[in-house]
PDB file of C-alpha atoms in Angstrom:
ATOM      1  CA  MET E   1    -183.273  55.693-106.774  1.00 83.00           C
ATOM      2  CA  PRO E   2    -182.450  59.297-105.985  1.00 80.00           C
ATOM      3  CA  GLU E   3    -179.118  60.628-106.966  1.00 85.00           C
ATOM      4  CA  PRO E   4    -176.472  60.284-104.222  1.00 85.00           C
ATOM      5  CA  ARG E   5    -175.979  63.591-102.413  1.00 86.00           C
ATOM      6  CA  GLY E   6    -173.232  63.062 -99.905  1.00 94.00           C
ATOM      7  CA  VAL E   7    -173.269  63.324 -96.084  1.00 95.00           C
ATOM      8  CA  ASP E   8    -172.599  67.098 -96.109  1.00 95.00           C
ATOM      9  CA  ALA E   9    -175.785  67.694 -98.019  1.00 95.00           C
ATOM     10  CA  LEU E  10    -177.724  65.320 -95.806  1.00 95.00           C
ATOM     11  CA  LEU E  11    -176.384  67.044 -92.763  1.00 96.00           C
ATOM     12  CA  ALA E  12    -177.308  70.530 -94.079  1.00 96.00           C
ATOM     13  CA  ASP E  13    -180.887  69.222 -94.783  1.00 96.00           C
ATOM     14  CA  ALA E  14    -181.162  67.787 -91.232  1.00 96.00           C
ATOM     15  CA  ARG E  15    -179.869  70.973 -89.679  1.00 97.00           C
ATOM     16  CA  ALA E  16    -182.312  73.092 -91.723  1.00 96.00           C
ATOM     17  CA  ARG E  17    -185.123  71.258 -89.826  1.00 96.00           C
ATOM     18  CA  LEU E  18    -183.713  72.044 -86.325  1.00 97.00           C
ATOM     19  CA  VAL E  19    -183.483  75.105 -84.061  1.00 96.00           C
ATOM     20  CA  ARG E  20    -180.001  74.078 -82.751  1.00 98.00           C
ATOM     21  CA  LEU E  21    -178.906  75.379 -79.351  1.00 98.00           C
ATOM     22  CA  THR E  22    -175.669  76.729 -78.036  1.00 98.00           C
ATOM     23  CA  PRO E  23    -174.367  75.283 -74.849  1.00 98.00           C
ATOM     24  CA  ALA E  24    -175.730  78.284 -72.851  1.00 98.00           C
ATOM     25  CA  GLN E  25    -179.131  77.902 -74.509  1.00 98.00           C
ATOM     26  CA  ALA E  26    -179.163  74.235 -73.803  1.00 98.00           C
ATOM     27  CA  ARG E  27    -178.353  74.788 -70.199  1.00 98.00           C
ATOM     28  CA  ALA E  28    -181.142  77.244 -69.802  1.00 98.00           C
ATOM     29  CA  ALA E  29    -183.566  74.827 -71.627  1.00 98.00           C
ATOM     30  CA  VAL E  30    -182.610  71.978 -69.330  1.00 97.00           C
ATOM     31  CA  ASP E  31    -183.192  74.305 -66.313  1.00 96.00           C
ATOM     32  CA  ASP E  32    -186.665  74.923 -67.799  1.00 96.00           C
ATOM     33  CA  GLY E  33    -187.421  71.152 -68.060  1.00 94.00           C
ATOM     34  CA  ALA E  34    -185.887  70.093 -71.336  1.00 96.00           C
ATOM     35  CA  LEU E  35    -184.525  66.568 -71.489  1.00 96.00           C
ATOM     36  CA  LEU E  36    -180.827  66.310 -72.415  1.00 98.00           C
ATOM     37  CA  VAL E  37    -179.991  62.939 -74.038  1.00 98.00           C
ATOM     38  CA  ASP E  38    -176.361  61.872 -74.329  1.00 98.00           C
ATOM     39  CA  ILE E  39    -175.978  59.425 -77.248  1.00 98.00           C
ATOM     40  CA  ARG E  40    -172.147  59.173 -77.107  1.00 97.00           C
ATOM     41  CA  TYR E  41    -170.689  55.710 -76.912  1.00 94.00           C
ATOM     42  CA  ALA E  42    -169.336  54.434 -73.623  1.00 93.00           C
ATOM     43  CA  GLU E  43    -165.618  54.991 -74.395  1.00 93.00           C
ATOM     44  CA  LEU E  44    -166.224  58.762 -74.970  1.00 95.00           C
ATOM     45  CA  ARG E  45    -168.235  59.045 -71.799  1.00 95.00           C
ATOM     46  CA  GLU E  46    -165.593  57.223 -69.805  1.00 93.00           C
ATOM     47  CA  ARG E  47    -162.832  59.308 -71.331  1.00 93.00           C
ATOM     48  CA  ASP E  48    -164.442  62.734 -71.106  1.00 95.00           C
ATOM     49  CA  GLY E  49    -167.208  62.391 -68.480  1.00 96.00           C
ATOM     50  CA  THR E  50    -170.901  63.122 -68.688  1.00 96.00           C
ATOM     51  CA  VAL E  51    -173.345  66.099 -68.153  1.00 97.00           C
ATOM     52  CA  PRO E  52    -175.001  65.785 -64.801  1.00 95.00           C
ATOM     53  CA  GLY E  53    -178.641  65.035 -65.213  1.00 94.00           C
ATOM     54  CA  ALA E  54    -178.337  63.930 -68.890  1.00 96.00           C
ATOM     55  CA  VAL E  55    -180.060  60.691 -69.778  1.00 96.00           C
ATOM     56  CA  ILE E  56    -177.675  58.267 -71.462  1.00 96.00           C
ATOM     57  CA  VAL E  57    -179.170  56.445 -74.393  1.00 97.00           C
ATOM     58  CA  GLU E  58    -176.842  54.822 -76.929  1.00 93.00           C
ATOM     59  CA  ARG E  59    -177.512  56.015 -80.452  1.00 95.00           C
ATOM     60  CA  ASN E  60    -178.618  52.576 -81.578  1.00 94.00           C
ATOM     61  CA  GLU E  61    -181.333  52.521 -79.002  1.00 95.00           C
ATOM     62  CA  LEU E  62    -182.495  56.116 -79.316  1.00 96.00           C
ATOM     63  CA  GLU E  63    -185.673  55.764 -81.266  1.00 96.00           C
ATOM     64  CA  TRP E  64    -186.951  52.893 -79.226  1.00 94.00           C
ATOM     65  CA  ARG E  65    -186.091  54.663 -75.935  1.00 94.00           C
ATOM     66  CA  LEU E  66    -187.643  58.088 -76.892  1.00 94.00           C
ATOM     67  CA  ASP E  67    -190.750  57.084 -78.809  1.00 92.00           C
ATOM     68  CA  PRO E  68    -193.624  57.879 -76.388  1.00 86.00           C
ATOM     69  CA  LEU E  69    -195.670  55.087 -78.075  1.00 87.00           C
ATOM     70  CA  CYS E  70    -192.969  52.321 -77.716  1.00 89.00           C
ATOM     71  CA  ASP E  71    -193.233  49.760 -74.900  1.00 91.00           C
ATOM     72  CA  HIS E  72    -189.436  50.164 -74.472  1.00 91.00           C
ATOM     73  CA  ARG E  73    -189.499  53.907 -73.989  1.00 91.00           C
ATOM     74  CA  ILE E  74    -187.745  55.568 -70.928  1.00 92.00           C
ATOM     75  CA  ALA E  75    -189.903  57.118 -68.243  1.00 89.00           C
ATOM     76  CA  GLU E  76    -188.648  60.585 -69.401  1.00 88.00           C
ATOM     77  CA  ALA E  77    -190.205  60.115 -72.812  1.00 83.00           C
ATOM     78  CA  THR E  78    -193.478  61.786 -71.834  1.00 80.00           C
ATOM     79  CA  GLY E  79    -194.823  62.952 -75.150  1.00 76.00           C
ATOM     80  CA  ASP E  80    -194.302  65.341 -78.115  1.00 78.00           C
ATOM     81  CA  GLY E  81    -194.468  68.564 -76.009  1.00 87.00           C
ATOM     82  CA  ARG E  82    -191.242  68.115 -74.119  1.00 91.00           C
ATOM     83  CA  GLN E  83    -188.133  69.612 -75.621  1.00 96.00           C
ATOM     84  CA  ILE E  84    -185.451  67.044 -76.171  1.00 97.00           C
ATOM     85  CA  ILE E  85    -181.848  68.082 -76.739  1.00 98.00           C
ATOM     86  CA  VAL E  86    -179.618  65.424 -78.295  1.00 98.00           C
ATOM     87  CA  LEU E  87    -175.871  65.523 -77.296  1.00 98.00           C
ATOM     88  CA  CYS E  88    -173.236  63.724 -79.219  1.00 98.00           C
ATOM     89  CA  ASN E  89    -169.479  64.377 -79.061  1.00 98.00           C
ATOM     90  CA  GLU E  90    -169.114  67.252 -81.499  1.00 97.00           C
ATOM     91  CA  GLY E  91    -172.621  67.912 -82.736  1.00 97.00           C
ATOM     92  CA  TYR E  92    -172.770  65.977 -86.073  1.00 97.00           C
ATOM     93  CA  ALA E  93    -174.535  62.658 -85.221  1.00 97.00           C
ATOM     94  CA  SER E  94    -176.936  64.474 -82.861  1.00 98.00           C
ATOM     95  CA  SER E  95    -178.313  66.475 -85.825  1.00 98.00           C
ATOM     96  CA  PHE E  96    -179.326  63.310 -87.645  1.00 97.00           C
ATOM     97  CA  ALA E  97    -180.644  61.754 -84.428  1.00 98.00           C
ATOM     98  CA  ALA E  98    -182.780  64.834 -83.551  1.00 98.00           C
ATOM     99  CA  VAL E  99    -184.371  64.799 -87.018  1.00 98.00           C
ATOM    100  CA  SER E 100    -185.179  61.103 -86.491  1.00 97.00           C
ATOM    101  CA  LEU E 101    -186.863  61.922 -83.267  1.00 96.00           C
ATOM    102  CA  GLN E 102    -188.861  64.573 -85.106  1.00 96.00           C
ATOM    103  CA  ALA E 103    -189.966  61.931 -87.473  1.00 95.00           C
ATOM    104  CA  LEU E 104    -191.410  60.029 -84.494  1.00 93.00           C
ATOM    105  CA  GLY E 105    -193.440  63.061 -83.657  1.00 92.00           C
ATOM    106  CA  LEU E 106    -191.168  64.624 -81.055  1.00 94.00           C
ATOM    107  CA  ARG E 107    -191.562  68.012 -82.711  1.00 94.00           C
ATOM    108  CA  ARG E 108    -189.366  69.839 -80.231  1.00 95.00           C
ATOM    109  CA  ALA E 109    -186.323  67.598 -80.650  1.00 97.00           C
ATOM    110  CA  THR E 110    -183.087  69.437 -81.438  1.00 98.00           C
ATOM    111  CA  ASP E 111    -179.413  69.174 -80.737  1.00 98.00           C
ATOM    112  CA  LEU E 112    -176.472  70.975 -79.227  1.00 98.00           C
ATOM    113  CA  VAL E 113    -174.142  72.956 -81.547  1.00 98.00           C
ATOM    114  CA  GLY E 114    -170.637  71.540 -80.923  1.00 98.00           C
ATOM    115  CA  GLY E 115    -171.902  68.621 -78.791  1.00 98.00           C
ATOM    116  CA  PHE E 116    -170.347  67.621 -75.538  1.00 98.00           C
ATOM    117  CA  GLN E 117    -166.994  69.228 -76.437  1.00 98.00           C
ATOM    118  CA  ALA E 118    -168.642  72.630 -76.748  1.00 98.00           C
ATOM    119  CA  TRP E 119    -170.582  72.110 -73.497  1.00 98.00           C
ATOM    120  CA  ARG E 120    -167.283  71.367 -71.679  1.00 97.00           C
ATOM    121  CA  ALA E 121    -165.447  74.136 -73.432  1.00 97.00           C
ATOM    122  CA  ALA E 122    -168.137  76.647 -72.274  1.00 97.00           C
ATOM    123  CA  GLY E 123    -167.320  75.649 -68.638  1.00 96.00           C
ATOM    124  CA  LEU E 124    -170.606  73.910 -68.039  1.00 97.00           C
ATOM    125  CA  PRO E 125    -170.910  71.175 -65.535  1.00 95.00           C
ATOM    126  CA  VAL E 126    -169.246  67.877 -66.329  1.00 96.00           C
ATOM    127  CA  SER E 127    -169.173  64.808 -64.135  1.00 94.00           C
ATOM    128  CA  PRO E 128    -166.264  62.291 -64.361  1.00 87.00           C
ATOM    129  CA  SER E 129    -168.591  59.395 -63.765  1.00 62.00           C
ATOM    130  CA  ALA E 130    -170.192  57.471 -66.500  1.00 48.00           C
ATOM    131  CA  GLY E 131    -173.696  58.018 -65.274  1.00 48.00           C
ATOM    132  CA  GLN E 132    -176.673  55.722 -65.629  1.00 47.00           C
ATOM    133  CA  VAL E 133    -177.226  53.976 -68.931  1.00 51.00           C
ATOM    134  CA  ALA E 134    -180.750  52.874 -69.905  1.00 50.00           C
ATOM    135  CA  ALA E 135    -181.064  49.083 -70.082  1.00 49.00           C
ATOM    136  CA  PRO E 136    -180.856  47.664 -73.702  1.00 53.00           C
ATOM    137  CA  VAL E 137    -183.948  47.143 -75.645  1.00 53.00           C
ATOM    138  CA  ALA E 138    -184.976  43.605 -76.330  1.00 53.00           C
ATOM    139  CA  HIS E 139    -186.956  43.989 -79.517  1.00 50.00           C
ATOM    140  CA  SER E 140    -187.886  41.604 -82.320  1.00 49.00           C
ATOM    141  CA  GLY E 141    -187.594  42.119 -86.040  1.00 50.00           C
ATOM    142  CA  ARG E 142    -187.369  45.999 -86.053  1.00 45.00           C
TER     143      ARG E 142
END
């Protein structure tokens, strides 16, 4: 077994693999066709709102929903060439999630520095509605 390293070291390793985006960069990337994926849980979306156009995929479903080879993928999961920007509340969980997507072959997966809170603080569009959530995955033994 490897020596325990702590979450801060794991987070630093994950972020070293990413080209993380500021809110303005993420907005420009979305305007150019990137897919923004909101992995925040329902309570946060209900409390704070959502980013218009973001696809909502709960964190526990992310890999099944974004893997282009999986039968349970969402229609927007078109292949490894599309840029995917993962959005969490403050930009921590999204770093781990983006690296997981890279491990699936989605080489352009990244995340948003500061998450939803930074997006909102930058004055970028936020909708008070909860948006559309992808249907849960029914998978066996994974």
